[in-house]
Amino acid sequence: GDSVTQMEGPVTLSEEAFLTINCTYTATGYPSLFWYVQYPGEGLQLLLKATKADDKGSNKGFEATYRKETTSFHLEKGSVQVSDSAVYFCALSEGETSGSRLTFGEGTQLTVNP
Amino acid sequence: DGGITQSPKYLFRKEGQNVTLSCEQNLNHDAMYWYRQDPGQGLRLIYYSQIVNDFQKGDIAEGYSVSREKKESFPLTVTSAQKNPTAFYLCASSQPGEYQPQHFGDGTRLSIL
């Protein structure tokens, strides 16, 4: 079945450091890929997405590129801020009509210190 | 503003009791989902519904039940058969279409007294 593997956390960085959170996937078809962010005590918010190979999703300074050859969708940000501290989830959707099941990675806790 | 409302935010249950978690959306989405999140873990799918009056089991449906009588509502009942119900429960919805992202509520934290 489908699966998503994220780099183990937690990750602790200083403000303005470069961030990479690795994500690789296993899927039988051509999935859509997503990054979600969860702030303490809240639900998940969509951060960015990519729906086909070589697509780059971007939002709020975060980027991720859909790499079919390496089955990866790594999240990057050039300069993190304290407000980026949260849990980040990589997810994939194989696609079904009228809504799609998501398969999530385990999440990576990011803490950014001033 | 459109969104997903989960209530209550915190819920306490005694051993042997059933409890129902509410999820309402005004996004006009066809599909709705229930996830369970445990500390340090990803989300696991409990049930999902792609259309009114129809729903399917997810990966961990045992001890849970749902109904979908209205498009905007998808309540989850945690029954006494669920042996380890303490968790954070998240409801989500999505538009029709293969590439539409899911939108999440703020969750309900269930604890056993």
GROMACS .gro file of C-alpha atoms in nm:
model
  227
    1GLY     CA    1   0.000   0.000   0.000
    2ASP     CA    2   0.088   0.367  -0.008
    3SER     CA    3   0.325   0.504   0.253
    4VAL     CA    4   0.507   0.825   0.347
    5THR     CA    5   0.835   0.842   0.537
    6GLN     CA    6   0.957   1.162   0.699
    7MET     CA    7   1.290   1.239   0.857
    8GLU     CA    8   1.290   1.175   1.227
    9GLY     CA    9   1.259   1.469   1.458
   10PRO     CA   10   1.258   1.673   1.656
   11VAL     CA   11   1.451   1.937   1.464
   12THR     CA   12   1.588   2.239   1.647
   13LEU     CA   13   1.728   2.539   1.459
   14SER     CA   14   1.832   2.893   1.530
   15GLU     CA   15   1.641   3.179   1.371
   16GLU     CA   16   1.746   3.251   1.009
   17ALA     CA   17   1.890   2.900   0.963
   18PHE     CA   18   1.816   2.691   0.653
   19LEU     CA   19   1.553   2.421   0.690
   20THR     CA   20   1.519   2.088   0.514
   21ILE     CA   21   1.268   1.823   0.616
   22ASN     CA   22   1.298   1.509   0.408
   23CYS     CA   23   0.996   1.321   0.277
   24THR     CA   24   0.989   1.012   0.056
   25TYR     CA   25   0.688   0.814  -0.056
   26THR     CA   26   0.576   0.482  -0.196
   27ALA     CA   27   0.270   0.475  -0.421
   28THR     CA   28   0.132   0.255  -0.695
   29GLY     CA   29   0.013   0.538  -0.920
   30TYR     CA   30   0.085   0.907  -0.962
   31PRO     CA   31  -0.010   1.071  -0.635
   32SER     CA   32  -0.060   1.432  -0.541
   33LEU     CA   33   0.175   1.543  -0.264
   34PHE     CA   34   0.109   1.782   0.023
   35TRP     CA   35   0.278   1.945   0.319
   36TYR     CA   36   0.059   2.034   0.615
   37VAL     CA   37   0.155   2.230   0.927
   38GLN     CA   38   0.008   2.190   1.276
   39TYR     CA   39   0.051   2.455   1.544
   40PRO     CA   40   0.008   2.352   1.910
   41GLY     CA   41  -0.348   2.255   2.000
   42GLU     CA   42  -0.480   2.316   1.650
   43GLY     CA   43  -0.580   2.122   1.342
   44LEU     CA   44  -0.372   2.091   1.028
   45GLN     CA   45  -0.334   2.368   0.772
   46LEU     CA   46  -0.233   2.311   0.413
   47LEU     CA   47   0.111   2.461   0.354
   48LEU     CA   48   0.172   2.368  -0.009
   49LYS     CA   49   0.099   2.102  -0.268
   50ALA     CA   50   0.218   1.958  -0.600
   51THR     CA   51   0.010   1.743  -0.831
   52LYS     CA   52   0.257   1.615  -1.091
   53ALA     CA   53   0.625   1.541  -1.141
   54ASP     CA   54   0.860   1.842  -1.134
   55ASP     CA   55   0.591   2.069  -0.993
   56LYS     CA   56   0.715   2.305  -0.723
   57GLY     CA   57   0.477   2.403  -0.448
   58SER     CA   58   0.553   2.718  -0.251
   59ASN     CA   59   0.395   2.926   0.025
   60LYS     CA   60   0.519   3.159   0.302
   61GLY     CA   61   0.881   3.106   0.199
   62PHE     CA   62   0.853   2.727   0.206
   63GLU     CA   63   0.914   2.522  -0.109
   64ALA     CA   64   0.897   2.157  -0.211
   65THR     CA   65   0.955   1.995  -0.551
   66TYR     CA   66   0.782   1.674  -0.665
   67ARG     CA   67   1.068   1.442  -0.767
   68LYS     CA   68   0.931   1.131  -0.933
   69GLU     CA   69   1.273   0.977  -1.001
   70THR     CA   70   1.363   0.981  -0.630
   71THR     CA   71   1.001   0.958  -0.501
   72SER     CA   72   1.067   1.257  -0.278
   73PHE     CA   73   0.901   1.583  -0.176
   74HIS     CA   74   1.147   1.752   0.061
   75LEU     CA   75   1.038   2.071   0.237
   76GLU     CA   76   1.282   2.365   0.241
   77LYS     CA   77   1.295   2.719   0.372
   78GLY     CA   78   1.588   2.952   0.336
   79SER     CA   79   1.552   3.141   0.664
   80VAL     CA   80   1.329   3.012   0.943
   81GLN     CA   81   1.158   3.227   1.204
   82VAL     CA   82   1.047   3.151   1.559
   83SER     CA   83   0.688   3.155   1.432
   84ASP     CA   84   0.765   2.856   1.208
   85SER     CA   85   0.786   2.632   1.516
   86ALA     CA   86   0.524   2.362   1.458
   87VAL     CA   87   0.479   2.002   1.346
   88TYR     CA   88   0.509   1.943   0.972
   89PHE     CA   89   0.335   1.652   0.797
   90CYS     CA   90   0.404   1.520   0.450
   91ALA     CA   91   0.107   1.346   0.285
   92LEU     CA   92   0.002   1.189  -0.041
   93SER     CA   93  -0.326   1.130  -0.217
   94GLU     CA   94  -0.376   0.872  -0.490
   95GLY     CA   95  -0.692   1.048  -0.600
   96GLU     CA   96  -1.050   0.928  -0.600
   97THR     CA   97  -1.361   1.091  -0.732
   98SER     CA   98  -1.537   1.325  -0.491
   99GLY     CA   99  -1.263   1.346  -0.232
  100SER     CA  100  -0.936   1.164  -0.171
  101ARG     CA  101  -0.790   0.962   0.111
  102LEU     CA  102  -0.467   1.104   0.248
  103THR     CA  103  -0.176   0.897   0.372
  104PHE     CA  104   0.036   1.089   0.624
  105GLY     CA  105   0.391   1.065   0.742
  106GLU     CA  106   0.458   1.063   1.115
  107GLY     CA  107   0.527   1.434   1.134
  108THR     CA  108   0.841   1.630   1.216
  109GLN     CA  109   0.851   1.864   1.515
  110LEU     CA  110   1.039   2.185   1.436
  111THR     CA  111   1.153   2.424   1.707
  112VAL     CA  112   1.316   2.754   1.610
  113ASN     CA  113   1.504   2.939   1.883
  114PRO     CA  114   1.564   3.315   1.877
  115ASP     CA  115  -1.615   3.272   0.702
  116GLY     CA  116  -1.634   2.917   0.573
  117GLY     CA  117  -1.474   2.643   0.772
  118ILE     CA  118  -1.502   2.331   0.983
  119THR     CA  119  -1.626   2.344   1.340
  120GLN     CA  120  -1.549   2.067   1.586
  121SER     CA  121  -1.704   2.058   1.929
  122PRO     CA  122  -1.634   2.034   2.209
  123LYS     CA  123  -1.263   2.120   2.218
  124TYR     CA  124  -1.211   1.902   2.527
  125LEU     CA  125  -1.419   1.599   2.621
  126PHE     CA  126  -1.402   1.361   2.913
  127ARG     CA  127  -1.551   1.015   2.919
  128LYS     CA  128  -1.605   0.761   3.192
  129GLU     CA  129  -1.520   0.399   3.137
  130GLY     CA  130  -1.801   0.216   2.957
  131GLN     CA  131  -1.966   0.526   2.813
  132ASN     CA  132  -2.025   0.615   2.451
  133VAL     CA  133  -1.944   0.971   2.348
  134THR     CA  134  -2.018   1.163   2.028
  135LEU     CA  135  -1.788   1.421   1.870
  136SER     CA  136  -1.944   1.684   1.648
  137CYS     CA  137  -1.812   1.801   1.311
  138GLU     CA  138  -1.990   2.061   1.098
  139GLN     CA  139  -1.869   2.223   0.775
  140ASN     CA  140  -2.008   2.510   0.569
  141LEU     CA  141  -1.768   2.472   0.278
  142ASN     CA  142  -2.018   2.274   0.069
  143HIS     CA  143  -1.771   1.986   0.049
  144ASP     CA  144  -1.892   1.642  -0.053
  145ALA     CA  145  -1.628   1.441   0.133
  146MET     CA  146  -1.563   1.433   0.507
  147TYR     CA  147  -1.309   1.244   0.718
  148TRP     CA  148  -1.226   1.153   1.076
  149TYR     CA  149  -0.867   1.104   1.193
  150ARG     CA  150  -0.711   1.004   1.520
  151GLN     CA  151  -0.379   1.156   1.630
  152ASP     CA  152  -0.171   1.013   1.913
  153PRO     CA  153   0.133   1.191   2.065
  154GLY     CA  154   0.433   1.185   1.834
  155GLN     CA  155   0.244   1.001   1.562
  156GLY     CA  156   0.089   1.085   1.232
  157LEU     CA  157  -0.281   1.085   1.157
  158ARG     CA  158  -0.470   0.761   1.115
  159LEU     CA  159  -0.797   0.747   0.921
  160ILE     CA  160  -1.098   0.622   1.117
  161TYR     CA  161  -1.390   0.670   0.875
  162TYR     CA  162  -1.463   0.873   0.567
  163SER     CA  163  -1.767   0.968   0.365
  164GLN     CA  164  -1.772   1.077   0.003
  165ILE     CA  165  -2.145   1.148  -0.016
  166VAL     CA  166  -2.450   1.182   0.208
  167ASN     CA  167  -2.583   0.853   0.348
  168ASP     CA  168  -2.265   0.668   0.258
  169PHE     CA  169  -1.939   0.611   0.447
  170GLN     CA  170  -1.644   0.372   0.449
  171LYS     CA  171  -1.415   0.233   0.716
  172GLY     CA  172  -1.065   0.366   0.733
  173ASP     CA  173  -0.761   0.198   0.882
  174ILE     CA  174  -0.872   0.195   1.248
  175ALA     CA  175  -1.256   0.183   1.248
  176GLU     CA  176  -1.298  -0.071   1.528
  177GLY     CA  177  -1.475   0.082   1.829
  178TYR     CA  178  -1.605   0.381   1.634
  179SER     CA  179  -1.923   0.459   1.441
  180VAL     CA  180  -2.035   0.746   1.218
  181SER     CA  181  -2.340   0.877   1.034
  182ARG     CA  182  -2.379   1.113   0.738
  183GLU     CA  183  -2.741   1.221   0.727
  184LYS     CA  184  -2.662   1.574   0.610
  185LYS     CA  185  -2.393   1.706   0.379
  186GLU     CA  186  -2.260   1.950   0.639
  187SER     CA  187  -2.244   1.711   0.935
  188PHE     CA  188  -2.035   1.399   1.010
  189PRO     CA  189  -2.053   1.305   1.381
  190LEU     CA  190  -1.821   1.042   1.526
  191THR     CA  191  -1.925   0.816   1.815
  192VAL     CA  192  -1.652   0.661   2.026
  193THR     CA  193  -1.808   0.350   2.174
  194SER     CA  194  -1.720   0.158   2.487
  195ALA     CA  195  -1.566  -0.104   2.257
  196GLN     CA  196  -1.277   0.133   2.183
  197LYS     CA  197  -1.024   0.023   2.444
  198ASN     CA  198  -0.785   0.313   2.416
  199PRO     CA  199  -0.992   0.619   2.321
  200THR     CA  200  -0.769   0.889   2.470
  201ALA     CA  201  -0.643   1.086   2.168
  202PHE     CA  202  -0.679   1.402   1.963
  203TYR     CA  203  -0.954   1.365   1.700
  204LEU     CA  204  -0.949   1.566   1.381
  205CYS     CA  205  -1.228   1.611   1.128
  206ALA     CA  206  -1.161   1.719   0.769
  207SER     CA  207  -1.348   1.784   0.447
  208SER     CA  208  -1.259   1.826   0.083
  209GLN     CA  209  -1.406   1.936  -0.248
  210PRO     CA  210  -1.475   1.684  -0.521
  211GLY     CA  211  -1.179   1.613  -0.745
  212GLU     CA  212  -0.861   1.414  -0.730
  213TYR     CA  213  -0.621   1.691  -0.633
  214GLN     CA  214  -0.819   1.888  -0.381
  215PRO     CA  215  -0.658   1.928  -0.039
  216GLN     CA  216  -0.839   1.850   0.282
  217HIS     CA  217  -0.944   2.127   0.520
  218PHE     CA  218  -0.923   2.051   0.892
  219GLY     CA  219  -1.109   2.154   1.204
  220ASP     CA  220  -0.926   2.246   1.525
  221GLY     CA  221  -0.981   1.905   1.682
  222THR     CA  222  -1.135   1.752   1.994
  223ARG     CA  223  -0.916   1.614   2.271
  224LEU     CA  224  -1.082   1.314   2.436
  225SER     CA  225  -0.967   1.190   2.777
  226ILE     CA  226  -1.081   0.904   2.997
  227LEU     CA  227  -1.167   0.982   3.358
   0.00000   0.00000   0.00000
